[in-house]
């Protein structure tokens, strides 16, 4: 089947007609590759991706074998693309890896998901190919590969092989479990190709998803990924799209010079049902065209909505009634009869919706989470949906005992002349409802104006709401203004604190400090990430996408598309919240879509503060992502049917951890505010009034302050501390050092 309403199609089509061929081997008469190892690669004529032959490999117990190209030059080419057809019928516990040398084979670099632009599970498997890379290869079975199994895979090797005179490619297959090939038939390689250009772009296909209900006109997002190299900041990429309904568009896309890809999103409405031939073309600076052709089927007559709710069923009666609570942002997964599928999350009310017309039946599953202990209804998970539309596909669940109260916050209005709006969010991921205090500590550069909801108290710089119910999402707002002494470049930090009963399952998220820099005029539609720059391999990235309606009328719908970096683990995605209710869908090839329906967002001229919005999520790196990898991310924001607004691109570099320990044995140490410019408090549990000592060190390791107390906190004054980074060590007389951490003075 071709593309349907919410199914994402993401097809790799590379046009090499005018780009320069740097290396080619079709294995009909292999004369540019060398086999080595035990047993090695040899010509195979039983199957082939093209022509009559390929190369295939075998290896012995505990052995490795190699297929290595002869040396070739990429001098004069800033863009270098490696492609090959393959079948990796390799046991899961073994590996097939691809390596590149730029010095004639003296040293080799293993290719990782940082260079991979294919569609397999290559990155999830630890940057290797095995039979589990594609379901077509029949993983975990002993079977014979067929010609229908061939897959084309692509690597952008520009970083490791551009402008080099002595490049070689090597395929390495290795037995890692001392079991030999385990009955598998090995690695099949065909049509090995390396292309290059000084300036080049490649059309990585178009992903499309229907975002409107099951009627016409149908709204589609065309998300095009362009791979490029050799471009400078002032260059532009011409793009042409023929939508197949008698309309087309031409525009110039600025290449993202921080990254090797550019994400382009275009909204288009189809007024009638029908089959529409799609033609898309991009052209590089040398006139080379890369084209994408497909067919879009719009048929609202076979489309139907799938809806449901996920909720804590407290009385276990399988009915959402008084006392039950919605499970916000619960993850679900669906598959269709043709094997396609995707992920989605419930909204703030625990509801979800799909607009679908893929082949029935559907299998819709509620995914496991730490806070769901068991399923009450339905009797089976997944739910099987055999007709459309299908409503009230609810999941009634029992929750894990306990509570995890946490806070988060967001800031708007960081222009020097703007008021500052502070949003504080409280939430509990478990169903044991707890009440407590929500506190917001203002920066001393701000004047408090008012807060909502009412019933708060103001004590110095701290706004406190008491008897806050920590159950589902609850929002609190503060309006403040900058003091006259604030200047451009100043940093404003807000600390959010949840004070609840003892027993919180994860008290480390009860305090968070968010800092923003006071700026001049900037694009209000932007993306930020925390941590903002360097990270280690275990990092969790917290992304926030900010948007503002700067038009001249109310926006009824806002759609955000976000193509996640290939090194991010989509299965770890967590939705943190947003300014308005929204739905979340994850489509194949890491396409994340947030839809704010009926948002009624006023324009900035009518209401400056209310014209803003945001959405926030967290995600982890894929296992074994290599040090030195950059994690790039940007988004496209659509206001109604207007052309999209592209955000900035965030950039995180994975580095080797610097050795500073921040391990917390009790996981109950809090530092707030941090950074600080007057004082900060280091708080910890000390129910038995044991004696603790605290030492503070500068970056040279010199001790600059020491404290000792039988209490459960230390209040640290800036005193003679100059601006900069400091380290602290908290020590118990009974346990020794229990925590080493960092704090910033500004």
mmCIF file with all atom_site columns, N, CA and C in Angstrom, residues 596-636:
data_model
loop_
_atom_site.group_PDB
_atom_site.id
_atom_site.type_symbol
_atom_site.label_atom_id
_atom_site.label_alt_id
_atom_site.label_comp_id
_atom_site.label_asym_id
_atom_site.label_entity_id
_atom_site.label_seq_id
_atom_site.pdbx_PDB_ins_code
_atom_site.Cartn_x
_atom_site.Cartn_y
_atom_site.Cartn_z
_atom_site.occupancy
_atom_site.B_iso_or_equiv
_atom_site.pdbx_formal_charge
_atom_site.auth_seq_id
_atom_site.auth_comp_id
_atom_site.auth_asym_id
_atom_site.auth_atom_id
_atom_site.pdbx_PDB_model_num
ATOM 1   N N  . UNK A 1 596 ? -1.696 21.011 18.707 1.00 0.00 ? 596 UNK A N  1
ATOM 2   C CA . UNK A 1 596 ? -2.519 21.814 19.605 1.00 0.00 ? 596 UNK A CA 1
ATOM 3   C C  . UNK A 1 596 ? -3.791 22.196 18.857 1.00 0.00 ? 596 UNK A C  1
ATOM 4   N N  . UNK A 1 597 ? -4.846 21.422 19.035 1.00 0.00 ? 597 UNK A N  1
ATOM 5   C CA . UNK A 1 597 ? -6.116 21.726 18.379 1.00 0.00 ? 597 UNK A CA 1
ATOM 6   C C  . UNK A 1 597 ? -6.920 22.711 19.227 1.00 0.00 ? 597 UNK A C  1
ATOM 7   N N  . UNK A 1 598 ? -7.642 23.605 18.550 1.00 0.00 ? 598 UNK A N  1
ATOM 8   C CA . UNK A 1 598 ? -8.480 24.598 19.236 1.00 0.00 ? 598 UNK A CA 1
ATOM 9   C C  . UNK A 1 598 ? -7.703 25.345 20.315 1.00 0.00 ? 598 UNK A C  1
ATOM 10  N N  . UNK A 1 599 ? -6.479 25.704 20.014 1.00 0.00 ? 599 UNK A N  1
ATOM 11  C CA . UNK A 1 599 ? -5.635 26.398 20.982 1.00 0.00 ? 599 UNK A CA 1
ATOM 12  C C  . UNK A 1 599 ? -6.079 27.843 21.186 1.00 0.00 ? 599 UNK A C  1
ATOM 13  N N  . UNK A 1 600 ? -6.668 28.434 20.171 1.00 0.00 ? 600 UNK A N  1
ATOM 14  C CA . UNK A 1 600 ? -7.168 29.812 20.247 1.00 0.00 ? 600 UNK A CA 1
ATOM 15  C C  . UNK A 1 600 ? -6.083 30.740 20.799 1.00 0.00 ? 600 UNK A C  1
ATOM 16  N N  . UNK A 1 601 ? -4.928 30.724 20.164 1.00 0.00 ? 601 UNK A N  1
ATOM 17  C CA . UNK A 1 601 ? -3.772 31.492 20.623 1.00 0.00 ? 601 UNK A CA 1
ATOM 18  C C  . UNK A 1 601 ? -3.858 32.911 20.070 1.00 0.00 ? 601 UNK A C  1
ATOM 19  N N  . UNK A 1 602 ? -4.034 33.917 20.923 1.00 0.00 ? 602 UNK A N  1
ATOM 20  C CA . UNK A 1 602 ? -4.162 35.292 20.409 1.00 0.00 ? 602 UNK A CA 1
ATOM 21  C C  . UNK A 1 602 ? -2.852 35.768 19.804 1.00 0.00 ? 602 UNK A C  1
ATOM 22  N N  . UNK A 1 603 ? -2.940 36.751 18.931 1.00 0.00 ? 603 UNK A N  1
ATOM 23  C CA . UNK A 1 603 ? -1.719 37.302 18.358 1.00 0.00 ? 603 UNK A CA 1
ATOM 24  C C  . UNK A 1 603 ? -1.042 38.215 19.380 1.00 0.00 ? 603 UNK A C  1
ATOM 25  N N  . UNK A 1 604 ? 0.239  38.443 19.165 1.00 0.00 ? 604 UNK A N  1
ATOM 26  C CA . UNK A 1 604 ? 1.041  39.190 20.140 1.00 0.00 ? 604 UNK A CA 1
ATOM 27  C C  . UNK A 1 604 ? 0.596  40.638 20.266 1.00 0.00 ? 604 UNK A C  1
ATOM 28  N N  . UNK A 1 605 ? -0.003 41.181 19.223 1.00 0.00 ? 605 UNK A N  1
ATOM 29  C CA . UNK A 1 605 ? -0.485 42.549 19.315 1.00 0.00 ? 605 UNK A CA 1
ATOM 30  C C  . UNK A 1 605 ? -1.695 42.676 20.215 1.00 0.00 ? 605 UNK A C  1
ATOM 31  N N  . UNK A 1 606 ? -2.520 41.607 20.274 1.00 0.00 ? 606 UNK A N  1
ATOM 32  C CA . UNK A 1 606 ? -3.723 41.633 21.106 1.00 0.00 ? 606 UNK A CA 1
ATOM 33  C C  . UNK A 1 606 ? -3.411 41.290 22.553 1.00 0.00 ? 606 UNK A C  1
ATOM 34  N N  . UNK A 1 607 ? -2.474 40.343 22.768 1.00 0.00 ? 607 UNK A N  1
ATOM 35  C CA . UNK A 1 607 ? -2.143 39.919 24.131 1.00 0.00 ? 607 UNK A CA 1
ATOM 36  C C  . UNK A 1 607 ? -0.742 39.334 24.105 1.00 0.00 ? 607 UNK A C  1
ATOM 37  N N  . UNK A 1 608 ? 0.243  40.129 24.496 1.00 0.00 ? 608 UNK A N  1
ATOM 38  C CA . UNK A 1 608 ? 1.640  39.735 24.392 1.00 0.00 ? 608 UNK A CA 1
ATOM 39  C C  . UNK A 1 608 ? 1.940  38.447 25.160 1.00 0.00 ? 608 UNK A C  1
ATOM 40  N N  . UNK A 1 609 ? 1.523  38.381 26.431 1.00 0.00 ? 609 UNK A N  1
ATOM 41  C CA . UNK A 1 609 ? 1.844  37.214 27.244 1.00 0.00 ? 609 UNK A CA 1
ATOM 42  C C  . UNK A 1 609 ? 1.079  35.980 26.789 1.00 0.00 ? 609 UNK A C  1
ATOM 43  N N  . UNK A 1 610 ? -0.225 36.129 26.519 1.00 0.00 ? 610 UNK A N  1
ATOM 44  C CA . UNK A 1 610 ? -1.054 34.980 26.167 1.00 0.00 ? 610 UNK A CA 1
ATOM 45  C C  . UNK A 1 610 ? -0.765 34.456 24.770 1.00 0.00 ? 610 UNK A C  1
ATOM 46  N N  . UNK A 1 611 ? 0.014  35.174 23.968 1.00 0.00 ? 611 UNK A N  1
ATOM 47  C CA . UNK A 1 611 ? 0.328  34.724 22.611 1.00 0.00 ? 611 UNK A CA 1
ATOM 48  C C  . UNK A 1 611 ? 1.436  33.684 22.587 1.00 0.00 ? 611 UNK A C  1
ATOM 49  N N  . UNK A 1 612 ? 1.979  33.348 23.759 1.00 0.00 ? 612 UNK A N  1
ATOM 50  C CA . UNK A 1 612 ? 3.090  32.402 23.856 1.00 0.00 ? 612 UNK A CA 1
ATOM 51  C C  . UNK A 1 612 ? 2.601  31.005 24.216 1.00 0.00 ? 612 UNK A C  1
ATOM 52  N N  . UNK A 1 613 ? 3.395  30.033 23.859 1.00 0.00 ? 613 UNK A N  1
ATOM 53  C CA . UNK A 1 613 ? 3.129  28.652 24.240 1.00 0.00 ? 613 UNK A CA 1
ATOM 54  C C  . UNK A 1 613 ? 4.415  27.852 24.229 1.00 0.00 ? 613 UNK A C  1
ATOM 55  N N  . UNK A 1 614 ? 4.340  26.611 24.720 1.00 0.00 ? 614 UNK A N  1
ATOM 56  C CA . UNK A 1 614 ? 5.528  25.757 24.728 1.00 0.00 ? 614 UNK A CA 1
ATOM 57  C C  . UNK A 1 614 ? 5.090  24.302 24.854 1.00 0.00 ? 614 UNK A C  1
ATOM 58  N N  . UNK A 1 615 ? 6.009  23.413 24.545 1.00 0.00 ? 615 UNK A N  1
ATOM 59  C CA . UNK A 1 615 ? 5.868  21.994 24.824 1.00 0.00 ? 615 UNK A CA 1
ATOM 60  C C  . UNK A 1 615 ? 7.245  21.483 25.226 1.00 0.00 ? 615 UNK A C  1
ATOM 61  N N  . UNK A 1 616 ? 7.266  20.529 26.142 1.00 0.00 ? 616 UNK A N  1
ATOM 62  C CA . UNK A 1 616 ? 8.541  20.056 26.687 1.00 0.00 ? 616 UNK A CA 1
ATOM 63  C C  . UNK A 1 616 ? 8.555  18.533 26.720 1.00 0.00 ? 616 UNK A C  1
ATOM 64  N N  . UNK A 1 617 ? 9.713  17.961 26.413 1.00 0.00 ? 617 UNK A N  1
ATOM 65  C CA . UNK A 1 617 ? 9.872  16.507 26.509 1.00 0.00 ? 617 UNK A CA 1
ATOM 66  C C  . UNK A 1 617 ? 11.311 16.173 26.872 1.00 0.00 ? 617 UNK A C  1
ATOM 67  N N  . UNK A 1 618 ? 11.510 14.952 27.342 1.00 0.00 ? 618 UNK A N  1
ATOM 68  C CA . UNK A 1 618 ? 12.841 14.453 27.696 1.00 0.00 ? 618 UNK A CA 1
ATOM 69  C C  . UNK A 1 618 ? 13.114 13.173 26.919 1.00 0.00 ? 618 UNK A C  1
ATOM 70  N N  . UNK A 1 619 ? 14.383 12.948 26.624 1.00 0.00 ? 619 UNK A N  1
ATOM 71  C CA . UNK A 1 619 ? 14.755 11.755 25.863 1.00 0.00 ? 619 UNK A CA 1
ATOM 72  C C  . UNK A 1 619 ? 16.209 11.422 26.152 1.00 0.00 ? 619 UNK A C  1
ATOM 73  N N  . UNK A 1 620 ? 16.532 10.145 26.104 1.00 0.00 ? 620 UNK A N  1
ATOM 74  C CA . UNK A 1 620 ? 17.885 9.685  26.381 1.00 0.00 ? 620 UNK A CA 1
ATOM 75  C C  . UNK A 1 620 ? 18.626 9.348  25.084 1.00 0.00 ? 620 UNK A C  1
ATOM 76  N N  . UNK A 1 621 ? 19.938 9.234  25.208 1.00 0.00 ? 621 UNK A N  1
ATOM 77  C CA . UNK A 1 621 ? 20.757 8.797  24.082 1.00 0.00 ? 621 UNK A CA 1
ATOM 78  C C  . UNK A 1 621 ? 20.604 7.298  23.869 1.00 0.00 ? 621 UNK A C  1
ATOM 79  N N  . UNK A 1 622 ? 20.826 6.862  22.641 1.00 0.00 ? 622 UNK A N  1
ATOM 80  C CA . UNK A 1 622 ? 20.885 5.433  22.383 1.00 0.00 ? 622 UNK A CA 1
ATOM 81  C C  . UNK A 1 622 ? 22.114 4.845  23.072 1.00 0.00 ? 622 UNK A C  1
ATOM 82  N N  . UNK A 1 623 ? 22.018 3.602  23.515 1.00 0.00 ? 623 UNK A N  1
ATOM 83  C CA . UNK A 1 623 ? 23.189 2.970  24.131 1.00 0.00 ? 623 UNK A CA 1
ATOM 84  C C  . UNK A 1 623 ? 24.371 2.953  23.167 1.00 0.00 ? 623 UNK A C  1
ATOM 85  N N  . UNK A 1 624 ? 25.543 3.108  23.732 1.00 0.00 ? 624 UNK A N  1
ATOM 86  C CA . UNK A 1 624 ? 26.800 3.013  22.976 1.00 0.00 ? 624 UNK A CA 1
ATOM 87  C C  . UNK A 1 624 ? 26.980 4.131  21.967 1.00 0.00 ? 624 UNK A C  1
ATOM 88  N N  . UNK A 1 625 ? 26.270 5.264  22.119 1.00 0.00 ? 625 UNK A N  1
ATOM 89  C CA . UNK A 1 625 ? 26.556 6.409  21.259 1.00 0.00 ? 625 UNK A CA 1
ATOM 90  C C  . UNK A 1 625 ? 27.967 6.904  21.556 1.00 0.00 ? 625 UNK A C  1
ATOM 91  N N  . UNK A 1 626 ? 28.759 7.106  20.528 1.00 0.00 ? 626 UNK A N  1
ATOM 92  C CA . UNK A 1 626 ? 30.189 7.332  20.703 1.00 0.00 ? 626 UNK A CA 1
ATOM 93  C C  . UNK A 1 626 ? 30.496 8.744  21.214 1.00 0.00 ? 626 UNK A C  1
ATOM 94  N N  . UNK A 1 627 ? 31.559 8.831  22.008 1.00 0.00 ? 627 UNK A N  1
ATOM 95  C CA . UNK A 1 627 ? 32.104 10.122 22.411 1.00 0.00 ? 627 UNK A CA 1
ATOM 96  C C  . UNK A 1 627 ? 32.542 10.874 21.153 1.00 0.00 ? 627 UNK A C  1
ATOM 97  N N  . UNK A 1 628 ? 32.267 12.165 21.111 1.00 0.00 ? 628 UNK A N  1
ATOM 98  C CA . UNK A 1 628 ? 32.576 12.975 19.941 1.00 0.00 ? 628 UNK A CA 1
ATOM 99  C C  . UNK A 1 628 ? 31.388 13.180 19.013 1.00 0.00 ? 628 UNK A C  1
ATOM 100 N N  . UNK A 1 629 ? 30.284 12.460 19.280 1.00 0.00 ? 629 UNK A N  1
ATOM 101 C CA . UNK A 1 629 ? 29.082 12.612 18.467 1.00 0.00 ? 629 UNK A CA 1
ATOM 102 C C  . UNK A 1 629 ? 28.349 13.898 18.830 1.00 0.00 ? 629 UNK A C  1
ATOM 103 N N  . UNK A 1 630 ? 27.858 14.607 17.824 1.00 0.00 ? 630 UNK A N  1
ATOM 104 C CA . UNK A 1 630 ? 27.003 15.777 18.039 1.00 0.00 ? 630 UNK A CA 1
ATOM 105 C C  . UNK A 1 630 ? 25.541 15.339 17.960 1.00 0.00 ? 630 UNK A C  1
ATOM 106 N N  . UNK A 1 631 ? 24.726 15.841 18.863 1.00 0.00 ? 631 UNK A N  1
ATOM 107 C CA . UNK A 1 631 ? 23.283 15.604 18.844 1.00 0.00 ? 631 UNK A CA 1
ATOM 108 C C  . UNK A 1 631 ? 22.614 16.904 18.421 1.00 0.00 ? 631 UNK A C  1
ATOM 109 N N  . UNK A 1 632 ? 22.053 16.926 17.227 1.00 0.00 ? 632 UNK A N  1
ATOM 110 C CA . UNK A 1 632 ? 21.419 18.123 16.688 1.00 0.00 ? 632 UNK A CA 1
ATOM 111 C C  . UNK A 1 632 ? 19.896 17.983 16.752 1.00 0.00 ? 632 UNK A C  1
ATOM 112 N N  . UNK A 1 633 ? 19.223 19.098 16.911 1.00 0.00 ? 633 UNK A N  1
ATOM 113 C CA . UNK A 1 633 ? 17.763 19.051 16.933 1.00 0.00 ? 633 UNK A CA 1
ATOM 114 C C  . UNK A 1 633 ? 17.188 20.414 16.581 1.00 0.00 ? 633 UNK A C  1
ATOM 115 N N  . UNK A 1 634 ? 16.192 20.418 15.728 1.00 0.00 ? 634 UNK A N  1
ATOM 116 C CA . UNK A 1 634 ? 15.404 21.620 15.461 1.00 0.00 ? 634 UNK A CA 1
ATOM 117 C C  . UNK A 1 634 ? 13.979 21.211 15.171 1.00 0.00 ? 634 UNK A C  1
ATOM 118 N N  . UNK A 1 635 ? 13.090 22.161 15.069 1.00 0.00 ? 635 UNK A N  1
ATOM 119 C CA . UNK A 1 635 ? 11.675 21.866 14.893 1.00 0.00 ? 635 UNK A CA 1
ATOM 120 C C  . UNK A 1 635 ? 11.068 22.807 13.863 1.00 0.00 ? 635 UNK A C  1
ATOM 121 N N  . UNK A 1 636 ? 9.916  22.403 13.339 1.00 0.00 ? 636 UNK A N  1
ATOM 122 C CA . UNK A 1 636 ? 9.119  23.241 12.457 1.00 0.00 ? 636 UNK A CA 1
ATOM 123 C C  . UNK A 1 636 ? 7.794  23.519 13.162 1.00 0.00 ? 636 UNK A C  1
#
